[in-house]
Short mmCIF file of C-alpha atoms in Angstrom, two decimals:
data_model
loop_
_atom_site.label_atom_id
_atom_site.label_comp_id
_atom_site.label_asym_id
_atom_site.label_seq_id
_atom_site.Cartn_x
_atom_site.Cartn_y
_atom_site.Cartn_z
CA ASN A 154 -42.49 19.37 13.51
CA ALA A 155 -39.60 20.32 15.74
CA THR A 156 -38.61 23.90 16.36
CA ILE A 157 -34.85 24.21 16.06
CA PRO A 158 -33.32 27.39 17.49
CA TYR A 159 -30.91 29.22 15.23
CA PRO A 160 -27.57 28.34 16.84
CA PRO A 161 -25.32 30.93 18.44
CA ARG A 162 -22.12 32.40 16.98
CA THR A 163 -22.99 31.79 13.34
CA SER A 164 -24.34 33.82 10.48
CA ASN A 165 -24.15 30.99 7.94
CA LEU A 166 -26.28 28.00 9.00
CA HIS A 167 -26.68 25.35 6.24
CA PHE A 168 -29.07 22.44 5.70
CA GLU A 169 -28.11 18.95 4.48
CA ILE A 170 -30.93 16.39 4.07
CA GLU A 171 -29.70 12.81 4.57
CA LEU A 172 -30.76 9.20 4.81
CA VAL A 173 -29.96 8.01 8.34
CA VAL A 174 -29.08 4.39 9.10
CA ALA A 175 -29.90 3.11 12.59
CA ILE A 176 -27.67 0.25 13.77
CA GLY A 177 -29.49 -2.60 15.50
CA THR A 178 -26.66 -5.04 16.11
CA GLY A 179 -23.15 -3.85 16.86
CA GLY A 180 -19.91 -5.16 15.51
CA LYS A 181 -16.39 -4.43 14.34
CA ASP A 182 -14.81 -5.32 11.00
CA ILE A 183 -18.21 -6.28 9.62
CA ALA A 184 -18.07 -8.15 6.33
CA LEU A 185 -19.74 -6.38 3.41
CA ASP A 186 -22.12 -9.30 2.78
CA LYS A 187 -23.25 -9.16 6.45
CA ALA A 188 -23.45 -5.38 6.83
CA LEU A 189 -27.19 -5.06 6.24
CA ASP A 190 -27.80 -7.65 8.99
CA HIS A 191 -26.64 -4.95 11.43
CA VAL A 192 -29.18 -2.33 10.25
CA PHE A 193 -32.27 -1.85 12.41
CA GLY A 194 -33.94 0.77 10.22
CA TYR A 195 -33.85 4.09 8.44
CA ALA A 196 -34.89 7.67 9.09
CA VAL A 197 -34.63 11.11 7.51
CA GLY A 198 -32.17 13.50 9.10
CA ASN A 199 -30.91 17.00 8.58
CA ASP A 200 -27.22 17.53 9.26
CA LEU A 201 -27.25 21.24 10.12
CA THR A 202 -23.89 22.99 9.82
CA ARG A 203 -22.52 26.31 11.04
CA ARG A 204 -20.63 26.71 7.76
CA ASP A 205 -18.70 29.83 8.77
CA LEU A 206 -17.30 28.11 11.87
CA GLN A 207 -16.57 24.94 9.88
CA PHE A 208 -14.59 26.87 7.23
CA ALA A 209 -12.71 28.94 9.83
CA ALA A 210 -11.61 25.76 11.60
CA ARG A 211 -10.72 24.04 8.32
CA ASP A 212 -8.61 27.02 7.19
CA LYS A 213 -6.63 26.86 10.45
CA GLY A 214 -6.21 23.08 10.23
CA ARG A 215 -8.41 22.56 13.29
CA PRO A 216 -11.23 20.07 13.91
CA TRP A 217 -14.67 21.03 12.60
CA ASP A 218 -16.46 20.15 15.85
CA THR A 219 -17.98 23.58 16.50
CA GLY A 220 -19.30 23.77 12.95
CA LYS A 221 -20.97 20.36 12.95
CA ALA A 222 -21.87 19.71 16.60
CA PHE A 223 -24.17 22.02 18.52
CA ASP A 224 -27.44 21.73 20.39
CA ARG A 225 -30.11 20.14 18.17
CA SER A 226 -27.77 20.09 15.15
CA ALA A 227 -29.00 16.78 13.74
CA PRO A 228 -32.81 16.54 13.89
CA ILE A 229 -34.19 13.20 12.78
CA THR A 230 -37.58 11.65 12.05
CA ALA A 231 -38.81 8.48 13.70
CA ILE A 232 -36.83 5.41 12.71
CA SER A 233 -38.64 2.92 10.48
CA PRO A 234 -37.55 -0.68 11.13
CA VAL A 235 -36.61 -2.70 8.06
CA ALA A 236 -35.82 -6.32 7.26
CA PRO A 237 -32.16 -6.99 6.37
CA ASP A 238 -33.19 -8.18 2.92
CA SER A 239 -34.95 -4.85 2.23
CA PRO A 240 -32.15 -2.29 1.85
CA VAL A 241 -33.02 1.29 0.98
CA SER A 242 -30.87 1.88 -2.09
CA THR A 243 -33.08 3.89 -4.44
CA GLY A 244 -35.69 6.54 -3.99
CA LYS A 245 -36.05 10.28 -4.14
CA ILE A 246 -34.33 12.36 -1.45
CA TRP A 247 -35.47 15.95 -1.35
CA LEU A 248 -35.60 19.12 0.71
CA LYS A 249 -37.68 22.28 0.41
CA VAL A 250 -37.01 25.58 2.14
CA ASN A 251 -40.12 27.74 2.45
CA GLY A 252 -41.79 25.55 -0.18
CA GLU A 253 -38.96 25.89 -2.73
CA VAL A 254 -37.07 22.74 -3.75
CA ARG A 255 -33.40 23.10 -2.82
CA GLN A 256 -32.22 19.49 -2.87
CA ASP A 257 -33.58 16.82 -5.20
CA GLY A 258 -31.68 13.59 -5.76
CA ASP A 259 -31.95 9.83 -5.71
CA LEU A 260 -30.36 7.39 -3.27
CA ALA A 261 -29.12 5.41 -6.28
CA ALA A 262 -26.60 8.25 -6.84
CA MET A 263 -24.96 7.75 -3.43
CA LEU A 264 -21.20 7.28 -3.75
CA TRP A 265 -21.37 4.41 -1.25
CA GLN A 266 -24.41 2.26 -0.62
CA VAL A 267 -25.55 1.51 2.94
CA ALA A 268 -23.76 -1.86 3.15
CA ASP A 269 -20.48 -0.24 2.05
CA ILE A 270 -20.86 2.54 4.62
CA VAL A 271 -21.60 0.15 7.51
CA ALA A 272 -18.80 -2.28 6.59
CA ASN A 273 -16.21 0.45 6.08
CA LEU A 274 -17.13 2.45 9.18
CA SER A 275 -16.92 -0.72 11.29
CA THR A 276 -13.22 -0.99 10.37
CA LEU A 277 -12.62 2.41 12.01
CA VAL A 278 -14.85 2.20 15.10
CA ARG A 279 -16.93 -0.47 16.76
CA LEU A 280 -20.57 0.06 15.86
CA GLU A 281 -23.11 -0.36 18.65
CA ALA A 282 -26.88 -0.82 18.70
CA GLY A 283 -28.43 2.62 18.63
CA ASP A 284 -25.67 4.26 16.58
CA LEU A 285 -26.98 6.58 13.87
CA ILE A 286 -25.10 7.04 10.61
CA TYR A 287 -25.89 10.10 8.50
CA THR A 288 -25.02 8.92 4.98
CA GLY A 289 -24.39 12.14 3.05
CA THR A 290 -26.41 14.66 1.12
CA PRO A 291 -27.28 15.37 -2.50
CA ALA A 292 -26.20 18.58 -4.25
CA GLY A 293 -27.92 21.79 -3.34
CA VAL A 294 -26.95 22.45 0.29
CA GLY A 295 -27.34 26.06 1.23
CA PRO A 296 -27.92 28.68 3.90
CA LEU A 297 -30.88 29.09 6.23
CA LEU A 298 -32.28 32.27 7.68
CA ARG A 299 -34.11 32.67 10.95
CA GLY A 300 -37.75 31.75 10.44
CA ASP A 301 -37.15 29.42 7.46
CA VAL A 302 -39.35 26.32 7.25
CA LEU A 303 -37.84 23.07 5.95
CA GLU A 304 -39.60 19.96 4.69
CA GLY A 305 -37.71 16.96 3.46
CA GLY A 306 -38.03 13.31 2.83
CA VAL A 307 -36.68 10.06 1.46
CA ASP A 308 -38.96 7.84 -0.62
CA GLY A 309 -39.08 4.28 0.67
CA VAL A 310 -38.54 5.35 4.28
CA GLY A 311 -41.56 4.89 6.50
CA THR A 312 -41.52 8.45 7.82
CA PRO A 313 -40.94 10.46 4.67
CA ARG A 314 -41.17 14.04 5.97
CA ALA A 315 -39.32 16.17 8.45
CA ARG A 316 -40.32 19.72 9.30
CA ILE A 317 -37.99 22.18 10.98
CA VAL A 318 -38.54 25.82 11.86
CA CYS A 319 -35.50 27.92 12.71
CA ALA A 320 -36.82 29.95 15.63
CA LEU A 321 -36.66 33.72 15.43
#
């Protein structure tokens, strides 16, 4: 039930509902068959994006930092701990804006499953306890207006709903 202020210097804020993986045990070059041993739990997150700033940076060959990283840009629900032998790999992932379904998918359609993401990412950077990995979003991302109310969730995750209000 967080209130997220509409960020400055954008007129094209987008939502992206995502499964979030919380790392419990760090490591580097983690083997695929051991990747889930490093997962503490899961949450629901919204990867908010200032799409106009992201595209302007992309078109100039610059980093997307200002489009993806701003105050309160990645709200997240409480993290639900999980046993390593209980991966979240299927279940509905959905998002409503003002009560209208905008994103509706299933985790089974993810291009990479959680173990693949953790193992691969650990070859690029050392993962540490407390790291959060936003895993990607189903089709249907779109713009938000000031005052919009979002509700989203991921079946099989202990805290299945997130509510965000873009402040006026």
